[in-house]
Short mmCIF file of C-alpha atoms in Angstrom, two decimals:
data_model
loop_
_atom_site.label_atom_id
_atom_site.label_comp_id
_atom_site.label_asym_id
_atom_site.label_seq_id
_atom_site.Cartn_x
_atom_site.Cartn_y
_atom_site.Cartn_z
CA UNK A 26 0.00 0.00 0.00
CA UNK A 27 1.38 3.45 -0.90
CA UNK A 28 1.78 5.98 1.85
CA UNK A 29 2.51 9.64 1.26
CA UNK A 30 3.28 10.74 4.80
CA UNK A 31 4.88 9.61 8.01
CA UNK A 32 8.48 8.90 9.03
CA UNK A 33 10.54 6.66 6.76
CA UNK A 34 10.99 4.07 9.47
CA UNK A 35 8.48 3.20 12.17
CA UNK A 36 5.40 1.45 10.83
CA UNK A 37 7.10 0.81 7.48
CA UNK A 38 9.57 -1.51 9.18
CA UNK A 39 6.87 -4.14 9.43
CA UNK A 40 6.55 -4.20 5.64
CA UNK A 41 9.74 -6.19 5.04
CA UNK A 42 10.53 -9.51 6.68
CA UNK A 43 13.95 -9.93 5.08
CA UNK A 44 16.61 -7.30 5.69
CA UNK A 45 19.32 -6.11 3.31
CA UNK A 46 21.97 -8.08 5.16
CA UNK A 47 25.37 -6.94 6.35
CA UNK A 48 27.11 -4.27 4.34
CA UNK A 49 29.95 -5.53 2.14
CA UNK A 50 33.46 -4.48 3.12
CA UNK A 51 33.63 -2.29 0.01
CA UNK A 52 30.83 -0.10 1.43
CA UNK A 53 33.17 1.29 4.09
CA UNK A 54 35.74 2.10 1.44
CA UNK A 55 33.21 3.85 -0.81
CA UNK A 56 31.28 5.84 1.82
CA UNK A 57 34.04 6.59 4.32
CA UNK A 58 32.76 8.57 7.30
CA UNK A 59 29.23 8.45 5.85
CA UNK A 60 29.13 4.67 6.04
CA UNK A 61 26.57 4.64 8.88
CA UNK A 62 24.32 6.95 6.89
CA UNK A 63 24.58 4.56 3.93
CA UNK A 64 23.56 1.69 6.21
CA UNK A 65 20.54 3.67 7.41
CA UNK A 66 19.53 4.57 3.86
CA UNK A 67 19.67 0.92 2.85
CA UNK A 68 17.49 0.04 5.84
CA UNK A 69 14.96 2.68 4.77
CA UNK A 70 14.85 1.24 1.27
CA UNK A 71 14.20 -2.22 2.74
CA UNK A 72 11.36 -0.98 4.96
CA UNK A 73 9.57 2.21 3.93
CA UNK A 74 10.82 1.84 0.36
CA UNK A 75 9.15 -1.55 0.04
CA UNK A 76 5.94 -0.53 1.79
CA UNK A 77 5.53 2.50 -0.44
CA UNK A 78 6.14 0.52 -3.59
CA UNK A 79 9.48 2.13 -4.46
CA UNK A 80 11.48 -1.08 -4.09
CA UNK A 81 10.30 -4.58 -4.93
CA UNK A 82 10.37 -7.01 -1.96
CA UNK A 83 12.54 -9.43 -3.92
CA UNK A 84 15.21 -6.76 -4.26
CA UNK A 85 15.77 -6.39 -0.51
CA UNK A 86 18.42 -9.14 -0.10
CA UNK A 87 20.47 -7.61 -2.92
CA UNK A 88 20.03 -3.92 -2.10
CA UNK A 89 23.70 -3.37 -1.32
CA UNK A 90 25.30 -4.93 -4.37
CA UNK A 91 22.68 -4.38 -7.04
CA UNK A 92 21.42 -0.96 -6.01
CA UNK A 93 23.29 1.11 -3.43
CA UNK A 94 26.91 0.28 -4.27
CA UNK A 95 26.09 -0.14 -7.95
CA UNK A 96 25.05 3.52 -7.94
CA UNK A 97 27.62 4.91 -5.51
CA UNK A 98 30.57 4.07 -7.76
CA UNK A 99 29.38 6.77 -10.18
CA UNK A 100 31.25 9.05 -7.78
CA UNK A 101 34.43 8.06 -9.62
CA UNK A 102 33.30 10.05 -12.66
CA UNK A 103 32.31 13.33 -10.98
CA UNK A 104 34.51 16.44 -11.01
CA UNK A 105 35.28 18.00 -7.63
CA UNK A 106 32.63 20.44 -6.43
CA UNK A 107 30.30 19.71 -9.33
CA UNK A 108 26.51 19.90 -9.44
CA UNK A 109 24.33 16.93 -10.37
CA UNK A 110 20.68 16.30 -11.20
CA UNK A 111 19.27 12.80 -10.77
CA UNK A 112 16.37 12.69 -13.26
CA UNK A 113 13.42 10.51 -12.24
CA UNK A 114 15.10 9.83 -8.91
CA UNK A 115 12.40 7.46 -7.57
CA UNK A 116 13.78 6.03 -4.33
CA UNK A 117 16.93 8.14 -4.64
CA UNK A 118 18.96 5.89 -6.91
CA UNK A 119 21.58 6.85 -7.93
CA UNK A 120 21.38 10.34 -6.41
CA UNK A 121 21.49 9.53 -2.70
CA UNK A 122 24.35 6.98 -2.82
CA UNK A 123 26.35 9.47 -4.92
CA UNK A 124 25.61 12.27 -2.44
CA UNK A 125 26.73 10.06 0.43
CA UNK A 126 29.94 9.06 -1.34
CA UNK A 127 30.72 12.61 -2.51
CA UNK A 128 29.70 15.29 0.01
CA UNK A 129 31.44 17.90 -2.18
CA UNK A 130 28.89 17.36 -4.97
CA UNK A 131 25.58 19.29 -4.91
CA UNK A 132 22.80 16.84 -5.80
CA UNK A 133 19.26 17.63 -6.95
CA UNK A 134 16.79 14.74 -6.84
CA UNK A 135 14.23 15.48 -9.56
CA UNK A 136 11.05 13.42 -9.33
CA UNK A 137 7.50 14.19 -10.54
CA UNK A 138 5.47 11.94 -8.17
CA UNK A 139 4.41 13.26 -4.76
CA UNK A 140 4.67 9.97 -2.86
CA UNK A 141 8.25 9.59 -4.07
CA UNK A 142 9.33 13.15 -3.32
CA UNK A 143 7.79 12.77 0.13
CA UNK A 144 9.94 9.70 0.76
CA UNK A 145 13.03 11.45 -0.59
CA UNK A 146 12.48 14.50 1.61
CA UNK A 147 12.09 12.30 4.68
CA UNK A 148 15.28 10.38 3.87
CA UNK A 149 17.29 13.54 3.22
CA UNK A 150 16.06 15.03 6.48
CA UNK A 151 16.77 11.89 8.52
CA UNK A 152 20.25 11.43 7.07
CA UNK A 153 21.08 15.13 7.38
CA UNK A 154 22.21 15.42 3.76
CA UNK A 155 22.99 19.10 3.41
CA UNK A 156 24.29 18.63 -0.15
CA UNK A 157 20.94 17.27 -1.43
CA UNK A 158 17.84 19.13 -2.65
CA UNK A 159 14.57 17.40 -3.55
CA UNK A 160 12.67 18.97 -6.42
CA UNK A 161 9.26 17.85 -7.62
CA UNK A 162 8.77 18.15 -11.36
CA UNK A 163 9.61 16.80 -14.79
CA UNK A 164 12.87 17.39 -16.60
CA UNK A 165 11.06 19.07 -19.50
CA UNK A 166 9.73 21.71 -17.11
CA UNK A 167 13.17 22.58 -15.75
CA UNK A 168 14.89 23.72 -18.94
CA UNK A 169 16.05 27.26 -18.31
CA UNK A 170 15.37 26.91 -14.58
CA UNK A 171 18.00 24.30 -13.68
CA UNK A 172 21.49 23.89 -15.11
CA UNK A 173 24.00 21.36 -13.77
CA UNK A 174 27.37 19.83 -14.60
CA UNK A 175 26.13 16.24 -14.55
CA UNK A 176 22.79 14.54 -15.21
CA UNK A 177 22.27 10.98 -13.98
CA UNK A 178 19.46 8.48 -14.43
CA UNK A 179 18.80 4.83 -13.73
CA UNK A 180 15.98 2.67 -15.15
CA UNK A 181 14.02 5.75 -16.24
CA UNK A 182 13.66 5.40 -20.02
CA UNK A 183 15.43 4.24 -23.19
CA UNK A 184 18.47 6.33 -24.03
CA UNK A 185 16.85 8.33 -26.84
CA UNK A 186 14.08 9.65 -24.58
CA UNK A 187 16.39 10.04 -21.60
CA UNK A 188 18.82 12.15 -23.60
CA UNK A 189 15.96 14.38 -24.74
CA UNK A 190 15.06 15.03 -21.12
CA UNK A 191 18.52 15.18 -19.58
CA UNK A 192 20.82 16.89 -22.08
CA UNK A 193 18.96 20.25 -21.98
CA UNK A 194 19.62 20.46 -18.23
CA UNK A 195 23.38 20.40 -18.68
CA UNK A 196 25.73 23.34 -18.61
CA UNK A 197 28.08 23.66 -21.60
CA UNK A 198 30.57 20.77 -21.64
CA UNK A 199 28.62 18.86 -18.99
CA UNK A 200 27.97 15.14 -19.09
CA UNK A 201 25.06 12.72 -18.83
CA UNK A 202 25.65 9.41 -17.04
CA UNK A 203 23.02 6.76 -17.71
CA UNK A 204 23.26 3.50 -15.78
CA UNK A 205 22.53 0.66 -18.19
CA UNK A 206 22.97 -3.08 -18.27
CA UNK A 207 23.66 -5.41 -21.17
CA UNK A 208 21.68 -3.19 -23.55
CA UNK A 209 24.14 -0.29 -23.27
CA UNK A 210 26.01 -0.76 -26.56
CA UNK A 211 22.86 -1.45 -28.55
CA UNK A 212 21.03 1.57 -27.13
CA UNK A 213 24.01 3.80 -27.82
CA UNK A 214 24.34 2.55 -31.40
CA UNK A 215 20.67 3.26 -32.05
CA UNK A 216 20.79 6.75 -30.54
CA UNK A 217 23.99 8.29 -31.93
CA UNK A 218 22.31 10.46 -34.56
CA UNK A 219 19.87 11.78 -31.96
CA UNK A 220 22.69 12.54 -29.55
CA UNK A 221 24.38 14.71 -32.15
CA UNK A 222 21.20 16.72 -32.62
CA UNK A 223 21.05 17.15 -28.85
CA UNK A 224 24.45 18.79 -28.75
CA UNK A 225 26.54 15.78 -27.73
CA UNK A 226 30.13 15.68 -28.96
CA UNK A 227 31.37 12.44 -27.41
CA UNK A 228 29.86 9.23 -26.05
CA UNK A 229 30.97 5.81 -24.86
CA UNK A 230 30.10 2.85 -22.66
CA UNK A 231 32.38 2.64 -19.63
CA UNK A 232 32.61 0.51 -16.50
CA UNK A 233 33.03 1.90 -13.00
CA UNK A 234 33.68 0.12 -9.74
CA UNK A 235 36.14 -2.36 -11.22
CA UNK A 236 38.30 -3.77 -8.46
CA UNK A 237 35.82 -2.51 -5.86
CA UNK A 238 32.58 -4.31 -6.77
CA UNK A 239 32.12 -7.95 -7.67
CA UNK A 240 30.27 -6.79 -10.80
CA UNK A 241 31.18 -3.37 -12.16
CA UNK A 242 28.55 -0.82 -13.18
CA UNK A 243 28.02 -0.16 -16.88
CA UNK A 244 27.42 3.48 -17.73
CA UNK A 245 26.68 5.31 -20.96
CA UNK A 246 28.64 8.54 -20.72
CA UNK A 247 27.53 11.34 -23.04
CA UNK A 248 29.56 14.56 -23.10
CA UNK A 249 27.96 17.78 -24.26
CA UNK A 250 29.45 20.59 -26.32
CA UNK A 251 28.69 24.30 -26.18
CA UNK A 252 24.90 23.90 -26.59
CA UNK A 253 23.53 20.97 -24.54
CA UNK A 254 20.13 19.87 -25.77
CA UNK A 255 20.57 21.42 -29.21
CA UNK A 256 18.68 24.28 -30.84
CA UNK A 257 15.30 23.66 -29.20
CA UNK A 258 16.79 23.63 -25.71
CA UNK A 259 18.74 26.82 -26.45
CA UNK A 260 15.51 28.52 -27.52
CA UNK A 261 13.71 27.34 -24.40
CA UNK A 262 16.53 28.59 -22.18
CA UNK A 263 16.47 31.97 -23.90
CA UNK A 264 12.69 32.17 -23.51
CA UNK A 265 12.95 31.32 -19.81
CA UNK A 266 15.65 33.96 -19.37
CA UNK A 267 13.47 36.61 -21.07
CA UNK A 268 10.51 35.62 -18.89
CA UNK A 269 12.70 35.92 -15.80
CA UNK A 270 13.87 39.38 -16.79
CA UNK A 271 10.29 40.38 -17.53
CA UNK A 272 9.09 39.27 -14.10
CA UNK A 273 12.01 41.02 -12.44
CA UNK A 274 11.29 44.19 -14.43
CA UNK A 275 7.65 44.21 -13.43
CA UNK A 276 8.64 43.76 -9.80
CA UNK A 277 11.05 46.69 -9.99
CA UNK A 278 8.41 48.86 -11.67
CA UNK A 279 5.90 48.01 -8.93
CA UNK A 280 8.51 48.95 -6.38
CA UNK A 281 9.14 52.34 -8.00
CA UNK A 282 5.39 52.98 -8.22
CA UNK A 283 4.96 52.22 -4.54
CA UNK A 284 7.80 54.59 -3.76
CA UNK A 285 6.17 57.40 -5.73
CA UNK A 286 2.86 56.84 -3.97
CA UNK A 287 4.54 57.01 -0.58
CA UNK A 288 6.11 60.32 -1.53
#
């Protein structure tokens, strides 16, 4: 049963009979002094995450390897002090593990559904993640309002659609990191022409977590040029900028009018 309020733990703990098990030794290496927070997040996924339908019950025994650590190793690819948007964040994967592993990275969890953003807000509050912001909305609505160095996504959509949503949110020369499985090469081959139209200048399938995880994470890395998202995104950003200036101008004019009336 879905629940849209209440603490992440508590009653939700009764929703899962099997726990995520002991954290692998690699978790301490990846999360460092935030290891205990990573343990708590994994517990929340296994309890409230299952009860609210964000995680399948069968996934609980493999939360560490298949989900949390699988996502956290994306931290290897992030520039120091960068900003990141996790599109369609769901239960916070990969955004929260990345934020835990890299406290220097500013992470925005972008998710359109209320019950999911409620869960994410509760988790962020409980874990005290000061480098994480939860934002409710769709990627298409954020063009011109949000610009980041890195866009991530996991199990959101095929690469062609995902690139159409994510690339316009990038700053010039940013990168999109899409977690994919065995379909990575095929999806990339089928999407190359579309990536060029979206302002991409380089793309490849890479593996992260090698030597740390038993099974490394396969990622499609797409690097943007000067105009991420292509012509349409540039037009939308310009329109949003004009609208912003217009609103600011009207506000200033109202302020001047109020001043004249006071005089």
